[in-house]
Amino acid sequence: MDGNGASSSCSGMIGNGASSSRSGGIGNGASSGDGRQAPVRPHILLVDTIEARCLANKRMFRDIHPCRVSTALSRMEALEFLGLADDSVRRSSFNGDHGPKVNLILTAYDMPEMNGFELLMKIKESALMSNVPIAVLLSEDDPALIERCLQGGANMCITEPLKTTDVTMLLSLNQP
């Protein structure tokens, strides 16, 4: 489960409900010894202050692909989960010797105490989490905001509502 860094090339469409992305991301699995990759059940962290949307997105991920999905209903809850909160008992961002605790983070942009861009920057500051792909869920198609998030290290920006095609793209960020 390693997060392979992201390149700076951008691809994808920007439009209503469409997404913009950078390549890089989710670990494909461990070698089975005969050169084949063993399937990995990705672990996704969803960060959104709107609980109903968070739960709906969690169901969508699970319906499309067998994965483990954790949720955080605030930026502080997300930072604590990742072990990055300054004023909390730090939990490790890593799962033993197996790499980061999560393979992907999807965060809403519009949150009260810290927006998605600020959360993105806080996570990317951590050497432990810098290679974990992050997608930002935007409430509107704003090219300047999309560009800012991509330049800040987001691997993908998605305009709400999240669709099955978006989830499929998120889950395949690191497919060869």
Backbone as JSON, one array per atom type, in Angstrom:
{
  "sequence": "MDGNGASSSCSGMIGNGASSSRSGGIGNGASSGDGRQAPVRPHILLVDTIEARCLANKRMFRDIHPCRVSTALSRMEALEFLGLADDSVRRSSFNGDHGPKVNLILTAYDMPEMNGFELLMKIKESALMSNVPIAVLLSEDDPALIERCLQGGANMCITEPLKTTDVTMLLSLNQP",
  "N": [[0.82, -1.18, 0.0], [1.54, 1.53, -1.03], [1.75, 5.04, -1.48], [2.29, 6.35, -4.47], [4.12, 9.04, -5.65], [2.89, 12.09, -7.22], [2.63, 13.27, -10.54], [3.11, 16.39, -12.29], [1.52, 16.84, -14.47], [-1.55, 17.75, -15.92], [-4.8, 16.44, -16.49], [-8.0, 15.62, -17.9], [-11.45, 16.77, -17.86], [-12.89, 19.97, -17.3], [-15.81, 21.03, -16.0], [-19.38, 21.32, -15.55], [-20.08, 19.14, -13.1], [-18.02, 17.59, -14.0], [-14.61, 16.4, -13.77], [-11.29, 17.36, -12.84], [-7.98, 16.3, -13.07], [-4.82, 15.03, -11.76], [-2.21, 12.75, -12.47], [-1.17, 9.86, -10.55], [-0.91, 8.21, -7.32], [-3.0, 5.89, -5.76], [-1.93, 2.98, -4.16], [-1.24, -0.1, -5.81], [-1.0, -2.67, -4.84], [0.51, -5.52, -3.24], [3.22, -7.54, -4.29], [2.67, -10.88, -5.3], [4.65, -12.74, -5.25], [4.98, -14.22, -7.54], [5.21, -12.32, -9.41], [2.79, -11.2, -10.02], [0.33, -8.74, -9.13], [-1.24, -8.59, -6.02], [-4.66, -8.07, -5.26], [-5.67, -5.04, -3.71], [-7.46, -3.77, -1.03], [-8.5, -0.7, -1.04], [-8.09, 2.04, 1.27], [-10.02, 4.68, 2.09], [-10.32, 8.05, 3.06], [-12.93, 10.11, 3.83], [-13.73, 13.48, 4.02], [-15.94, 15.7, 5.27], [-18.19, 18.16, 6.34], [-20.88, 17.89, 6.18], [-22.89, 15.52, 7.17], [-24.81, 13.77, 5.96], [-24.14, 13.87, 3.22], [-21.58, 12.89, 3.36], [-22.04, 10.25, 4.23], [-23.56, 9.3, 2.05], [-21.65, 9.46, -0.01], [-19.81, 7.65, 1.0], [-21.28, 5.25, 0.82], [-21.47, 5.13, -1.96], [-18.78, 4.72, -2.78], [-18.33, 2.19, -1.61], [-20.27, 0.66, -2.95], [-19.28, 0.6, -5.53], [-16.68, -0.44, -5.46], [-14.92, -2.86, -3.56], [-13.92, -1.53, -0.66], [-12.34, 0.05, 2.12], [-13.76, 2.55, 4.01], [-13.32, 5.46, 5.76], [-14.64, 8.12, 7.75], [-14.56, 11.64, 8.36], [-15.9, 14.29, 10.1], [-15.06, 16.84, 10.37], [-12.34, 19.13, 9.92], [-10.51, 18.96, 11.97], [-11.05, 16.45, 13.05], [-10.24, 14.92, 10.87], [-7.49, 15.56, 10.72], [-6.66, 14.57, 13.22], [-7.24, 11.85, 12.87], [-5.38, 11.25, 10.9], [-3.09, 11.65, 12.3], [-1.98, 14.16, 12.41], [-2.7, 16.35, 13.88], [-1.93, 19.22, 15.73], [-2.42, 19.77, 18.44], [-3.27, 17.47, 19.69], [-3.36, 14.09, 20.94], [-1.14, 12.34, 19.16], [-1.93, 10.11, 16.6], [-0.57, 7.52, 14.76], [0.18, 8.19, 11.36], [0.87, 6.23, 9.76], [0.53, 2.78, 9.01], [1.96, 0.61, 10.62], [4.63, -1.09, 9.05], [3.57, -0.97, 6.6], [2.97, 1.26, 5.08], [1.15, 4.38, 4.42], [-1.77, 5.1, 6.43], [-4.09, 5.58, 5.02], [-5.13, 5.34, 1.56], [-6.18, 7.21, -0.07], [-7.58, 10.47, 0.01], [-10.56, 12.2, 0.15], [-11.8, 15.31, 0.21], [-14.2, 17.74, 1.14], [-14.45, 21.04, -0.18], [-15.74, 23.32, 0.87], [-15.84, 24.06, 4.05], [-16.38, 24.97, 7.46], [-14.28, 25.69, 9.57], [-11.78, 25.32, 8.4], [-10.94, 25.44, 5.09], [-11.09, 23.15, 2.25], [-8.77, 23.49, 0.71], [-6.93, 24.54, 2.53], [-6.79, 22.39, 4.29], [-5.74, 20.47, 2.54], [-3.18, 21.62, 2.1], [-2.12, 21.45, 4.69], [-2.0, 18.68, 5.06], [-0.26, 17.96, 2.97], [2.06, 19.13, 3.88], [3.14, 17.32, 5.6], [5.67, 14.98, 5.67], [5.15, 12.3, 5.88], [2.65, 11.97, 4.75], [2.67, 13.13, 2.28], [2.64, 11.85, -0.22], [0.18, 10.68, -0.47], [-2.71, 10.5, -2.39], [-4.94, 13.22, -2.91], [-8.2, 14.36, -3.31], [-10.35, 17.05, -4.12], [-13.55, 18.11, -3.36], [-15.7, 20.18, -4.92], [-18.18, 22.79, -4.67], [-18.93, 24.27, -6.81], [-18.14, 24.88, -10.28], [-15.28, 26.27, -10.63], [-12.8, 27.52, -12.35], [-10.42, 28.91, -11.52], [-10.19, 28.23, -8.81], [-10.01, 25.46, -9.03], [-7.56, 25.24, -10.4], [-5.89, 26.37, -8.45], [-6.11, 24.47, -6.37], [-5.07, 22.17, -7.67], [-2.47, 23.07, -8.22], [-1.64, 23.28, -5.61], [-1.27, 20.69, -4.88], [-3.35, 18.85, -5.02], [-4.69, 15.89, -6.41], [-6.92, 15.61, -7.89], [-9.85, 17.43, -8.76], [-13.24, 17.67, -8.1], [-16.49, 18.42, -9.14], [-19.39, 18.85, -7.24], [-22.52, 17.07, -7.55], [-20.92, 14.09, -6.29], [-20.24, 11.52, -8.56], [-20.71, 8.2, -9.96], [-18.83, 7.8, -11.99], [-16.85, 9.57, -11.2], [-15.98, 8.38, -8.81], [-14.97, 5.98, -9.82], [-12.83, 7.01, -11.34], [-11.31, 8.12, -9.24], [-10.62, 5.82, -7.8], [-8.98, 4.58, -9.61], [-6.66, 6.03, -9.9], [-3.95, 5.27, -9.78], [-3.65, 3.18, -11.52], [-1.96, 1.16, -13.93]],
  "CA": [[0.0, 0.0, 0.0], [2.31, 2.75, -1.0], [1.27, 6.12, -2.31], [3.34, 6.78, -5.38], [3.99, 10.48, -5.85], [2.06, 12.54, -8.32], [3.3, 14.12, -11.51], [2.44, 17.68, -12.37], [0.71, 16.98, -15.67], [-2.98, 17.78, -15.65], [-5.64, 15.87, -17.53], [-9.4, 15.59, -17.5], [-12.26, 17.88, -18.31], [-13.44, 20.81, -16.26], [-17.15, 21.44, -16.4], [-20.39, 21.02, -14.56], [-20.1, 17.73, -12.74], [-16.84, 16.89, -14.51], [-13.5, 16.48, -12.85], [-9.97, 17.65, -13.35], [-7.11, 15.46, -12.25], [-3.41, 14.78, -12.03], [-1.96, 11.32, -12.29], [-0.45, 9.48, -9.35], [-1.84, 7.9, -6.31], [-3.35, 4.76, -4.91], [-1.08, 1.78, -4.31], [-1.93, -1.18, -6.51], [-0.98, -3.94, -4.12], [1.79, -6.16, -2.99], [3.52, -8.64, -5.21], [2.32, -12.19, -4.75], [5.8, -13.62, -5.32], [5.13, -14.71, -8.91], [5.2, -11.16, -10.3], [1.44, -10.62, -10.13], [-0.08, -7.88, -8.03], [-2.4, -9.03, -5.26], [-5.59, -6.96, -5.16], [-5.65, -4.33, -2.46], [-8.7, -3.12, -0.66], [-8.05, 0.64, -0.68], [-8.67, 2.71, 2.43], [-10.32, 6.05, 1.7], [-10.81, 8.95, 4.1], [-13.83, 11.15, 3.35], [-13.8, 14.59, 4.96], [-17.05, 16.57, 4.9], [-18.96, 18.56, 7.52], [-22.28, 17.52, 5.97], [-22.89, 14.08, 7.45], [-25.61, 13.03, 4.97], [-23.35, 13.76, 1.99], [-20.45, 12.0, 3.68], [-22.55, 8.88, 4.23], [-23.94, 8.95, 0.67], [-20.41, 9.23, -0.75], [-19.25, 6.41, 1.54], [-22.03, 4.16, 0.19], [-21.12, 5.07, -3.38], [-17.48, 4.06, -2.88], [-18.48, 0.77, -1.28], [-21.07, 0.01, -3.99], [-18.51, 0.49, -6.77], [-15.45, -1.22, -5.3], [-14.72, -3.23, -2.17], [-12.91, -0.68, -0.06], [-12.57, 0.51, 3.48], [-14.0, 3.99, 3.97], [-13.44, 6.14, 7.04], [-15.18, 9.46, 7.57], [-14.25, 12.68, 9.34], [-16.91, 15.33, 9.93], [-14.42, 18.15, 10.54], [-10.91, 19.1, 9.56], [-9.76, 18.5, 13.15], [-11.22, 14.99, 13.11], [-9.39, 14.36, 9.81], [-6.09, 15.69, 11.13], [-6.43, 13.63, 14.31], [-7.23, 10.5, 12.28], [-4.13, 11.1, 10.15], [-1.96, 11.86, 13.2], [-1.36, 15.43, 12.05], [-3.22, 17.44, 14.72], [-0.88, 19.78, 16.57], [-2.76, 19.83, 19.86], [-3.94, 16.24, 20.12], [-2.51, 12.91, 21.05], [-0.91, 11.94, 17.78], [-2.05, 8.73, 16.17], [0.33, 7.35, 13.62], [-0.36, 8.28, 10.0], [1.28, 5.03, 9.06], [0.0, 1.52, 9.51], [3.13, -0.26, 10.75], [5.58, -0.98, 7.95], [2.82, -1.16, 5.37], [2.71, 2.52, 4.4], [0.17, 5.28, 5.01], [-3.01, 4.53, 6.94], [-5.09, 5.7, 3.96], [-4.61, 5.38, 0.2], [-6.82, 8.32, -0.78], [-8.39, 11.39, 0.82], [-11.52, 13.04, -0.58], [-12.25, 16.34, 1.13], [-15.04, 18.83, 0.65], [-13.76, 22.33, -0.11], [-16.48, 24.24, 1.73], [-15.96, 23.64, 5.44], [-16.3, 26.19, 8.26], [-13.08, 26.09, 10.29], [-10.63, 25.24, 7.5], [-11.46, 24.93, 3.82], [-10.42, 21.99, 1.69], [-7.43, 23.85, 0.25], [-6.08, 24.65, 3.72], [-6.58, 21.01, 4.75], [-4.81, 19.89, 1.56], [-1.84, 22.13, 2.37], [-1.68, 20.91, 5.98], [-1.66, 17.27, 4.85], [0.91, 17.88, 2.09], [3.23, 19.55, 4.66], [3.66, 16.15, 6.3], [6.46, 14.07, 4.84], [4.52, 10.99, 5.95], [1.4, 11.94, 3.98], [2.8, 13.93, 1.06], [2.39, 11.06, -1.43], [-1.19, 10.16, -0.48], [-3.51, 11.32, -3.28], [-6.04, 13.98, -2.32], [-9.16, 14.95, -4.24], [-11.14, 18.1, -3.49], [-14.93, 18.15, -3.83], [-16.1, 21.59, -5.01], [-19.61, 23.02, -4.84], [-19.15, 24.9, -8.1], [-17.07, 24.76, -11.26], [-14.51, 27.51, -10.59], [-11.48, 27.18, -12.91], [-9.32, 29.46, -10.72], [-10.1, 27.41, -7.6], [-9.51, 24.15, -9.47], [-6.13, 25.4, -10.67], [-5.22, 26.59, -7.16], [-6.04, 23.18, -5.67], [-4.13, 21.3, -8.39], [-1.13, 23.6, -7.97], [-1.34, 23.02, -4.2], [-0.97, 19.28, -4.67], [-4.5, 17.96, -5.2], [-4.6, 15.02, -7.58], [-8.16, 15.7, -8.63], [-10.92, 18.29, -8.27], [-14.52, 17.14, -8.58], [-17.64, 19.27, -8.86], [-20.54, 18.13, -6.66], [-22.44, 15.93, -6.65], [-20.03, 13.0, -6.66], [-20.91, 10.53, -9.42], [-20.02, 6.9, -10.04], [-17.66, 7.95, -12.85], [-15.82, 10.22, -10.38], [-15.45, 7.37, -7.89], [-14.15, 5.08, -10.63], [-11.57, 7.72, -11.63], [-10.55, 8.22, -8.0], [-10.08, 4.5, -7.44], [-8.01, 4.12, -10.61], [-5.6, 7.03, -10.05], [-2.63, 4.69, -9.91], [-3.66, 1.99, -12.37], [-0.99, 1.31, -15.03]],
  "C": [[0.86, 1.24, 0.0], [1.67, 3.78, -1.88], [2.41, 6.55, -3.19], [3.11, 8.23, -5.68], [3.19, 10.84, -7.08], [2.88, 13.39, -9.27], [2.53, 15.42, -11.64], [1.61, 17.85, -13.64], [-0.75, 16.88, -15.33], [-3.71, 17.13, -16.81], [-7.06, 15.87, -17.03], [-10.13, 16.81, -17.99], [-12.71, 18.67, -17.1], [-14.79, 21.28, -16.77], [-18.13, 21.06, -15.33], [-20.43, 19.52, -14.31], [-18.89, 16.95, -13.23], [-15.7, 17.07, -13.52], [-12.23, 16.85, -13.59], [-9.0, 16.9, -12.46], [-5.67, 15.51, -12.68], [-3.2, 13.31, -11.8], [-1.19, 11.09, -11.0], [-1.4, 8.84, -8.37], [-1.94, 6.59, -5.6], [-2.46, 3.57, -5.21], [-1.87, 0.64, -4.91], [-1.91, -2.5, -5.77], [0.42, -4.47, -3.97], [1.99, -7.29, -3.98], [3.21, -9.96, -4.53], [3.48, -13.18, -4.82], [6.03, -14.15, -6.72], [5.03, -13.55, -9.91], [3.83, -10.52, -10.46], [1.16, -9.75, -8.92], [-1.3, -8.47, -7.34], [-3.36, -7.84, -5.13], [-5.55, -6.36, -3.76], [-7.01, -3.7, -2.24], [-8.32, -1.72, -0.19], [-8.78, 1.17, 0.55], [-8.79, 4.19, 2.09], [-10.79, 6.82, 2.92], [-11.65, 10.02, 3.44], [-13.94, 12.22, 4.42], [-14.88, 15.55, 4.47], [-17.84, 16.89, 6.15], [-20.44, 18.24, 7.37], [-22.37, 16.0, 6.05], [-23.65, 13.27, 6.4], [-24.84, 12.84, 3.67], [-22.17, 12.82, 2.19], [-20.89, 10.54, 3.64], [-22.95, 8.41, 2.84], [-22.7, 8.64, -0.16], [-19.74, 7.94, -0.28], [-19.94, 5.2, 0.91], [-21.64, 4.0, -1.27], [-19.78, 4.37, -3.58], [-17.62, 2.57, -2.67], [-19.28, 0.01, -2.33], [-20.25, -0.26, -5.24], [-17.32, -0.45, -6.62], [-15.32, -1.63, -3.84], [-13.59, -2.4, -1.57], [-13.31, -0.36, 1.37], [-12.7, 2.02, 3.42], [-14.16, 4.5, 5.39], [-13.95, 7.55, 6.77], [-14.7, 10.37, 8.7], [-15.22, 13.83, 9.07], [-16.37, 16.73, 10.22], [-12.96, 18.01, 10.14], [-10.1, 18.6, 10.74], [-9.86, 16.98, 13.29], [-10.33, 14.32, 12.06], [-7.92, 14.41, 10.21], [-5.74, 14.75, 12.28], [-6.34, 12.2, 13.79], [-5.9, 10.23, 11.59], [-2.89, 11.27, 11.03], [-1.26, 13.17, 12.96], [-1.85, 16.6, 12.89], [-2.13, 17.91, 15.67], [-1.16, 19.62, 18.06], [-3.48, 18.57, 20.36], [-2.91, 15.15, 20.34], [-2.35, 12.38, 19.64], [-1.11, 10.45, 17.6], [-1.18, 8.62, 14.93], [-0.4, 7.45, 12.31], [-0.03, 7.02, 9.22], [0.76, 3.8, 9.79], [1.17, 0.53, 9.57], [4.11, -0.02, 9.63], [4.88, -1.04, 6.6], [2.46, 0.14, 4.66], [1.63, 3.33, 5.09], [-1.11, 4.54, 5.42], [-4.11, 4.58, 5.88], [-4.4, 5.74, 2.6], [-5.13, 6.57, -0.58], [-7.61, 9.15, 0.22], [-9.27, 12.18, -0.14], [-12.07, 14.03, 0.42], [-13.15, 17.34, 0.44], [-14.21, 20.11, 0.74], [-14.41, 23.24, 0.92], [-16.69, 23.64, 3.11], [-15.72, 24.87, 6.31], [-14.92, 26.55, 8.81], [-11.81, 26.09, 9.44], [-11.15, 24.7, 6.18], [-10.6, 23.79, 3.29], [-9.0, 22.27, 1.21], [-6.47, 23.92, 1.44], [-5.79, 23.26, 4.31], [-5.58, 20.29, 3.84], [-3.38, 20.32, 1.88], [-1.28, 21.57, 3.68], [-1.24, 19.45, 5.82], [-0.38, 17.15, 4.02], [2.19, 18.35, 2.79], [3.91, 18.35, 5.33], [4.43, 15.25, 5.34], [5.82, 12.69, 4.8], [3.32, 10.87, 5.02], [1.52, 12.6, 2.61], [2.5, 13.17, -0.22], [0.99, 10.46, -1.49], [-2.03, 11.06, -1.38], [-4.68, 11.97, -2.55], [-6.9, 14.55, -3.44], [-10.0, 15.95, -3.46], [-12.5, 18.16, -4.17], [-15.41, 19.6, -3.76], [-17.6, 21.72, -5.22], [-19.93, 23.69, -6.17], [-17.92, 24.74, -8.99], [-16.36, 26.11, -11.36], [-13.1, 27.2, -11.07], [-10.3, 27.71, -12.09], [-9.11, 28.63, -9.44], [-9.57, 26.02, -7.92], [-8.01, 24.22, -9.69], [-5.35, 25.58, -9.37], [-5.06, 25.27, -6.4], [-5.05, 22.23, -6.34], [-2.69, 21.76, -8.17], [-0.68, 23.34, -6.54], [-1.08, 21.56, -3.89], [-2.15, 18.34, -4.76], [-4.28, 17.13, -6.46], [-5.82, 15.13, -8.46], [-9.09, 16.7, -7.95], [-12.21, 17.82, -8.92], [-15.61, 18.12, -8.19], [-18.78, 18.4, -8.35], [-21.69, 18.07, -7.66], [-21.47, 14.88, -7.18], [-20.82, 11.96, -7.45], [-20.09, 9.25, -9.48], [-18.78, 7.0, -10.92], [-16.52, 8.63, -12.1], [-15.16, 9.21, -9.45], [-14.55, 6.4, -8.63], [-12.81, 5.73, -10.96], [-10.7, 7.82, -10.38], [-9.87, 6.89, -7.66], [-9.02, 4.01, -8.42], [-6.87, 5.12, -10.82], [-4.23, 6.42, -10.32], [-2.61, 3.41, -10.75], [-2.7, 2.21, -13.53], [-1.68, 1.57, -16.36]]
}
